[in-house]
mmCIF file of C-alpha atoms in Angstrom:
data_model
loop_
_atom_site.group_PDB
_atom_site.id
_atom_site.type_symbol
_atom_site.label_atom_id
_atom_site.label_comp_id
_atom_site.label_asym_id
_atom_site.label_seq_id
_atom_site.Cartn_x
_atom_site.Cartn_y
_atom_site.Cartn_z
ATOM 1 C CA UNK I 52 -48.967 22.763 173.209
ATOM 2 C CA UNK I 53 -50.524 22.309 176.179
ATOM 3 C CA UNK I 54 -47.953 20.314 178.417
ATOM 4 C CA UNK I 55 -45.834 23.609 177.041
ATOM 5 C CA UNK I 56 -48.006 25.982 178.501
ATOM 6 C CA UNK I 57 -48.017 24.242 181.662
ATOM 7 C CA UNK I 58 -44.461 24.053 181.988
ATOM 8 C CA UNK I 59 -44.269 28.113 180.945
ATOM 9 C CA UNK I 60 -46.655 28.774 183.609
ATOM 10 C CA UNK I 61 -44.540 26.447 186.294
ATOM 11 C CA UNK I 62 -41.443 27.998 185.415
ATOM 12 C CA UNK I 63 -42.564 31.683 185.561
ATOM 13 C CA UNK I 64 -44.560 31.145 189.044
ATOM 14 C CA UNK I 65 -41.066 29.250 190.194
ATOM 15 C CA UNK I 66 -39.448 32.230 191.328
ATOM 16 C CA UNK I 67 -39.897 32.427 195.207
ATOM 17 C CA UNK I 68 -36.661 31.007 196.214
ATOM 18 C CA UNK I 69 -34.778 32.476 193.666
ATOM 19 C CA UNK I 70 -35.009 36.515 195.013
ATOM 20 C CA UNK I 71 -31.606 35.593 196.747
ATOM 21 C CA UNK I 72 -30.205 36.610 200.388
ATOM 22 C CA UNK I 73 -30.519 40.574 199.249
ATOM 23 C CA UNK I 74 -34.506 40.149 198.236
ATOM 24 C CA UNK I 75 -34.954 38.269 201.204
ATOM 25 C CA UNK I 76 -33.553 40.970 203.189
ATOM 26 C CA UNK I 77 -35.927 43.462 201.033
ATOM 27 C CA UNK I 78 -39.068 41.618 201.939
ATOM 28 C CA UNK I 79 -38.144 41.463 205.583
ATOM 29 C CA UNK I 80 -37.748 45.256 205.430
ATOM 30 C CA UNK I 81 -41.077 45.942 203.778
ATOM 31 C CA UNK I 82 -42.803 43.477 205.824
ATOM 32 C CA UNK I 83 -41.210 45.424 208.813
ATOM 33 C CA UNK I 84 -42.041 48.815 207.611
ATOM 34 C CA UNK I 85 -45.884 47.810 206.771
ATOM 35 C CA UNK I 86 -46.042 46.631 210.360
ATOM 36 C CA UNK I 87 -44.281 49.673 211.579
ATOM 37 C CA UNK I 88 -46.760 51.951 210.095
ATOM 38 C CA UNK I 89 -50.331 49.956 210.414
ATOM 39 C CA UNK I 90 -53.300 50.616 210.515
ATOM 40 C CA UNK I 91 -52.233 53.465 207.879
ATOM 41 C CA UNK I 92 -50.151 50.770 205.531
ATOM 42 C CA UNK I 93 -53.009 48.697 204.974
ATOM 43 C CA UNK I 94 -54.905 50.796 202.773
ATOM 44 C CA UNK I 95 -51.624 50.328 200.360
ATOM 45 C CA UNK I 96 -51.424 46.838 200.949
ATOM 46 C CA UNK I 97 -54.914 45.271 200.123
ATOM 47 C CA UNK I 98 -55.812 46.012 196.796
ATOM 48 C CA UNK I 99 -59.356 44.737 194.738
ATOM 49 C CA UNK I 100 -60.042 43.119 191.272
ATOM 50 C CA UNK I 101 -63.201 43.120 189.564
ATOM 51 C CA UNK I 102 -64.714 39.597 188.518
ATOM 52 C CA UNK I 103 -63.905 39.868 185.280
ATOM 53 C CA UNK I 104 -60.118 41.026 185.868
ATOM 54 C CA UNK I 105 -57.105 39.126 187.111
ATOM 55 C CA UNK I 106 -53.908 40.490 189.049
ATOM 56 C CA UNK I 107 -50.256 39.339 188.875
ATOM 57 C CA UNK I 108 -48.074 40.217 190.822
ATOM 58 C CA UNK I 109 -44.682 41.002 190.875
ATOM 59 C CA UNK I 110 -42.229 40.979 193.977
ATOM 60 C CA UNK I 111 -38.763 42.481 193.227
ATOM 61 C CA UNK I 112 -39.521 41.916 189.389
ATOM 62 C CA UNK I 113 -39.966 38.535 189.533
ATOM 63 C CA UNK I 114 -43.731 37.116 188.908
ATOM 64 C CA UNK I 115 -44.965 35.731 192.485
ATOM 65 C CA UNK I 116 -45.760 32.417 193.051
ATOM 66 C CA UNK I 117 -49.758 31.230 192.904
ATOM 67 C CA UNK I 118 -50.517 32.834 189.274
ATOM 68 C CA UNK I 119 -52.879 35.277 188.858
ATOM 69 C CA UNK I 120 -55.201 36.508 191.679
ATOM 70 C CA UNK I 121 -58.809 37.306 191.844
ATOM 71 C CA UNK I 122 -61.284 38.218 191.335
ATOM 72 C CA UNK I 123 -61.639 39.652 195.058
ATOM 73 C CA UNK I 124 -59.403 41.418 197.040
ATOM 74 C CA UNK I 125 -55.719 40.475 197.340
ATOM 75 C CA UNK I 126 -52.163 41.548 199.369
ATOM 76 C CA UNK I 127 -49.008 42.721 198.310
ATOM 77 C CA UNK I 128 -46.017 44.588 200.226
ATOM 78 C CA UNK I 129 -44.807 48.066 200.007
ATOM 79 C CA UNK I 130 -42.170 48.567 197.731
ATOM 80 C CA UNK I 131 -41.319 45.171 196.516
ATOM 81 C CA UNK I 132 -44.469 44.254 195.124
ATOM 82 C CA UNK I 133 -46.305 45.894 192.039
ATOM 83 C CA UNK I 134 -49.111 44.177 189.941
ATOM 84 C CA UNK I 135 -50.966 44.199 186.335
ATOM 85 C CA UNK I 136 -54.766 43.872 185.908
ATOM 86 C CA UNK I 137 -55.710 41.792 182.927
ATOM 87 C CA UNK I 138 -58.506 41.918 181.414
ATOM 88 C CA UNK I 139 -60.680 38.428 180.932
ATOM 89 C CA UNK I 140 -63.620 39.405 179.249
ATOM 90 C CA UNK I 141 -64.028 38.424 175.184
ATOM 91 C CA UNK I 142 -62.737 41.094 172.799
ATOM 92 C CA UNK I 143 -63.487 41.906 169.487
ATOM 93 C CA UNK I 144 -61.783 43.699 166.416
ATOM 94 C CA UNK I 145 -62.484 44.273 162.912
ATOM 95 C CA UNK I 146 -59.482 42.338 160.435
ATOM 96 C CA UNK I 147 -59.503 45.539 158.019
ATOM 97 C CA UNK I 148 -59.896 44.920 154.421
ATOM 98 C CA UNK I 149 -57.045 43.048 152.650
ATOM 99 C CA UNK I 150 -56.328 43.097 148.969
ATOM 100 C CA UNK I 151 -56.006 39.089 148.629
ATOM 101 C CA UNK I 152 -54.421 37.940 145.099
ATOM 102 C CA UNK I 153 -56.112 34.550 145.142
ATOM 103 C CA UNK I 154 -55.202 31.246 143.691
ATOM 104 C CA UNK I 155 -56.767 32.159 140.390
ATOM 105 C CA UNK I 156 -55.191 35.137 140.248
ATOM 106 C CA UNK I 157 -58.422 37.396 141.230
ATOM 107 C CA UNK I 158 -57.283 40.273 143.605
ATOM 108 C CA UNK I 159 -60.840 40.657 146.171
ATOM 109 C CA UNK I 160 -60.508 42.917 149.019
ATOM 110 C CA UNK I 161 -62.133 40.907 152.126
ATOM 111 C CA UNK I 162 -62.578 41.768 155.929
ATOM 112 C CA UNK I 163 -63.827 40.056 158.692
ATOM 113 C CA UNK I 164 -63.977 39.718 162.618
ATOM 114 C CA UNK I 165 -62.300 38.085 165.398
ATOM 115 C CA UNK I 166 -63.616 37.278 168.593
ATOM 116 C CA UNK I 167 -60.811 36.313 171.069
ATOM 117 C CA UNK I 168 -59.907 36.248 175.308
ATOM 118 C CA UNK I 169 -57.378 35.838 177.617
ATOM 119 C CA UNK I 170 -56.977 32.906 178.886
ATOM 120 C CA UNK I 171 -53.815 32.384 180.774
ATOM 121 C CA UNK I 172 -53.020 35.847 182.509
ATOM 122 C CA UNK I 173 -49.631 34.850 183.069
ATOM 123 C CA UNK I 174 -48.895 33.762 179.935
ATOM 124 C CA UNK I 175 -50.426 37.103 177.964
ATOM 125 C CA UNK I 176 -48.127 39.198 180.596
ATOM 126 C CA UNK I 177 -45.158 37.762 180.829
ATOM 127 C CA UNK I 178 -44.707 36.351 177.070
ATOM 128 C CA UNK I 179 -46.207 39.175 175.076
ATOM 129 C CA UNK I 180 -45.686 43.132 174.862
ATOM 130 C CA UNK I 181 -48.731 43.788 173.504
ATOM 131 C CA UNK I 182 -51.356 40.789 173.112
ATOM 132 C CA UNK I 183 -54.310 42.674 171.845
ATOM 133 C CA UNK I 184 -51.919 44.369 168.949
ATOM 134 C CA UNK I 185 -50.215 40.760 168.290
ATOM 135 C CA UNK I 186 -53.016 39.194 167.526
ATOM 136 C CA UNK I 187 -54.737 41.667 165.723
ATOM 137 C CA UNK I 188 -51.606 41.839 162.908
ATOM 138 C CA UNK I 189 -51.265 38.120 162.799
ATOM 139 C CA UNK I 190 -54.923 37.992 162.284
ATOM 140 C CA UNK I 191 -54.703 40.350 159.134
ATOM 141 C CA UNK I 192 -51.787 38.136 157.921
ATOM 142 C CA UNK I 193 -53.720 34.969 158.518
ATOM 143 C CA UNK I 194 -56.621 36.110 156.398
ATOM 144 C CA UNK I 195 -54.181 36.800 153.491
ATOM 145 C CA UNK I 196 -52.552 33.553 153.880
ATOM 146 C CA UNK I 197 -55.548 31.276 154.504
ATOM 147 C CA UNK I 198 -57.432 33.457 151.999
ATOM 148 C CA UNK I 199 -54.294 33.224 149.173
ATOM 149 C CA UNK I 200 -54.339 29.220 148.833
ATOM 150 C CA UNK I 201 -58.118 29.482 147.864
ATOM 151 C CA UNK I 202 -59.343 30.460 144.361
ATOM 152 C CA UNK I 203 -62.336 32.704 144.029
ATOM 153 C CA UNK I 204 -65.395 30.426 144.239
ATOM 154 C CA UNK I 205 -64.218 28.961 147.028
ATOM 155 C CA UNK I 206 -63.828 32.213 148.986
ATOM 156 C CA UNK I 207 -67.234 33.220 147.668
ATOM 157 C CA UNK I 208 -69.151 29.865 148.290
ATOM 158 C CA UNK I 209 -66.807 28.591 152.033
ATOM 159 C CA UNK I 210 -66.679 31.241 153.954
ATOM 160 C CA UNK I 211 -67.499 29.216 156.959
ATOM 161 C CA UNK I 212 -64.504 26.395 156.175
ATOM 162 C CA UNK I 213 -62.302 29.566 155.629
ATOM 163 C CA UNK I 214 -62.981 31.748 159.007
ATOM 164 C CA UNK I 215 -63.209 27.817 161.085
ATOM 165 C CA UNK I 216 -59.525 27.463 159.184
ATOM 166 C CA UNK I 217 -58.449 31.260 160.655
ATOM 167 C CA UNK I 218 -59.692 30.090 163.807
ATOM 168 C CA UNK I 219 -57.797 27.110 164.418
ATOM 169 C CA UNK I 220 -54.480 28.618 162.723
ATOM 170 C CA UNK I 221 -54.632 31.469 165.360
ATOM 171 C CA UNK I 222 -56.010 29.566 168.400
ATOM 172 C CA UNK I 223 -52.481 27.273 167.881
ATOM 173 C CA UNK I 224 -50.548 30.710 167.200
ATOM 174 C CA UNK I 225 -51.408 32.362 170.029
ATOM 175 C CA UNK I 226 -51.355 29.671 172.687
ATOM 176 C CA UNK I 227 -48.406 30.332 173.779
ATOM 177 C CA UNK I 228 -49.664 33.785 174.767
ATOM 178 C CA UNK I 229 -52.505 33.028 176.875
ATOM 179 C CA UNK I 230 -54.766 33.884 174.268
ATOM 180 C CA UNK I 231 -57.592 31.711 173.021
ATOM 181 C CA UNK I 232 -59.497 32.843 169.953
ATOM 182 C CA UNK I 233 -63.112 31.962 170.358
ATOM 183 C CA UNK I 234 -64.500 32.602 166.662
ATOM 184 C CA UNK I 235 -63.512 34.433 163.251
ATOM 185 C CA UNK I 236 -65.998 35.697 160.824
ATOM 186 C CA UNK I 237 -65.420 36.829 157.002
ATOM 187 C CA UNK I 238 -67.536 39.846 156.919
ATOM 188 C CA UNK I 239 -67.480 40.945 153.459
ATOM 189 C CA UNK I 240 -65.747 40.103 149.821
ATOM 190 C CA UNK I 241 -65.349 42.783 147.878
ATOM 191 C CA UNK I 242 -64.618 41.898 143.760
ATOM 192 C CA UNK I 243 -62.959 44.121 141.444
ATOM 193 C CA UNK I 244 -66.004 46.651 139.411
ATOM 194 C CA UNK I 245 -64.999 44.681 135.792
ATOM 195 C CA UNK I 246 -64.983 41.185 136.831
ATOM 196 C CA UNK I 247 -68.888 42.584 138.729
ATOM 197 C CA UNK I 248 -69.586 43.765 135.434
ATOM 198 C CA UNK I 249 -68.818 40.485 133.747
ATOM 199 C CA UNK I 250 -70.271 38.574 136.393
ATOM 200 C CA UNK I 251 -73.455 40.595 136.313
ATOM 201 C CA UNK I 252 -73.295 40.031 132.226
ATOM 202 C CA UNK I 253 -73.053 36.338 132.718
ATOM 203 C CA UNK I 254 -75.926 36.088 134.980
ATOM 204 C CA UNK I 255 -78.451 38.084 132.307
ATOM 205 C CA UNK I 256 -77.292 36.474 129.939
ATOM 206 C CA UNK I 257 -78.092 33.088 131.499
ATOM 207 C CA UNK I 258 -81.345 34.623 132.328
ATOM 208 C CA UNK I 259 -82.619 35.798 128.762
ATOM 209 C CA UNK I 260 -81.104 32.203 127.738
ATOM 210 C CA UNK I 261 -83.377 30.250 130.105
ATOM 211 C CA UNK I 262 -86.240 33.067 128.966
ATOM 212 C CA UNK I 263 -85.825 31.679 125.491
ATOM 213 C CA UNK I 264 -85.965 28.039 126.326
#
């Protein structure tokens, strides 16, 4: 998945010579007009990104060559250029609770945490809409899926194997999105009241039994 990334990211950033004769003439005009106007133009030229942030830029819609820039200050034209920040820091998100029927056939409602980051700019611009809402749904369909093929000790007694699972099913997912999720974390398991109430029966009675012997 990687070699595909790469060749994503080569084929996005291969766009210089392909403007054509009329965005040529374009960027010639801007160029032109910046110079016409200096030192006034420059203020709209130079722009700055913070360390944690990355800029791409587009010239005549097309992404520019080089990838993402920053952090630091960087150029584009009048006009013809525009850019999006992205945002490299770690982010986190609650999974809301799901209603899971597992394989035992024991519906348990169970939420948990994602931490994830961007880490291809180009990528999580130029393949996604919306990367932050993408991975949040695919992460609540993830838990049901991973969470549906276990039975109900299992979910109770491996919920490290199950959020390390969640965590390598997503981090393949979203690859191809520039995203790479860091960690996953099952928060809580909540059981139906009866089956507490049996369970809670079992245990006392297991008690007084040992109490006896």
């Amino acid at each position: 998945s990687s070699r595909h990334g790469l060749h994503d990211i080569e084929a996005l950033e291969n766009t210089d010579s392909d403007i054509g004769v009329c965005g040529w003439l374009l960027v010639s005009l801007s160029i032109l007009l910046m110079l016409v106007t200096l030192p006034i133009s420059i203020w709209m030229c130079i722009k700055i990104v913070k360390e944690y942030e990355r800029a791409i830029i587009f010239r005549l819609g097309r992404i520019l060559r080089g990838g993402a820039k920053g952090p630091g200050l960087f150029f584009i034209l009048p006009c013809t250029d525009s850019f999006i920040n992205v945002d490299m820091r770690t982010i986190t998100f609650d999974i809301p609770p799901q209603e899971v029927l597992t394989k035992d056939s024991v519906t348990v409602s169970v939420d948990g945490v994602v931490y994830y980051r961007v880490q291809n700019a180009t990528l999580a611009v130029a393949n996604i809409t919306n990367a932050d809402a993408a991975t949040r749904l695919l992460a609540q369909t993830t838990l049901r899926n991973v969470l549906g093929t276990k039975n109900l000790a299992e979910i109770l007694s491996d919920r490290e194997e199950i959020a390390h699972s969640m965590q390598s099913t997503l981090d393949d997912a979203t690859d191809d999105w520039g995203i790479k999720v860091e960690r996953v974390e099952i928060k809580d398991v909540k059981l139906p009241l009866q089956l507490q109430r049996a369970m809670a029966a079992e245990a006392e009675a297991s008690r007084e039994a040992r109490a006896k012997v």
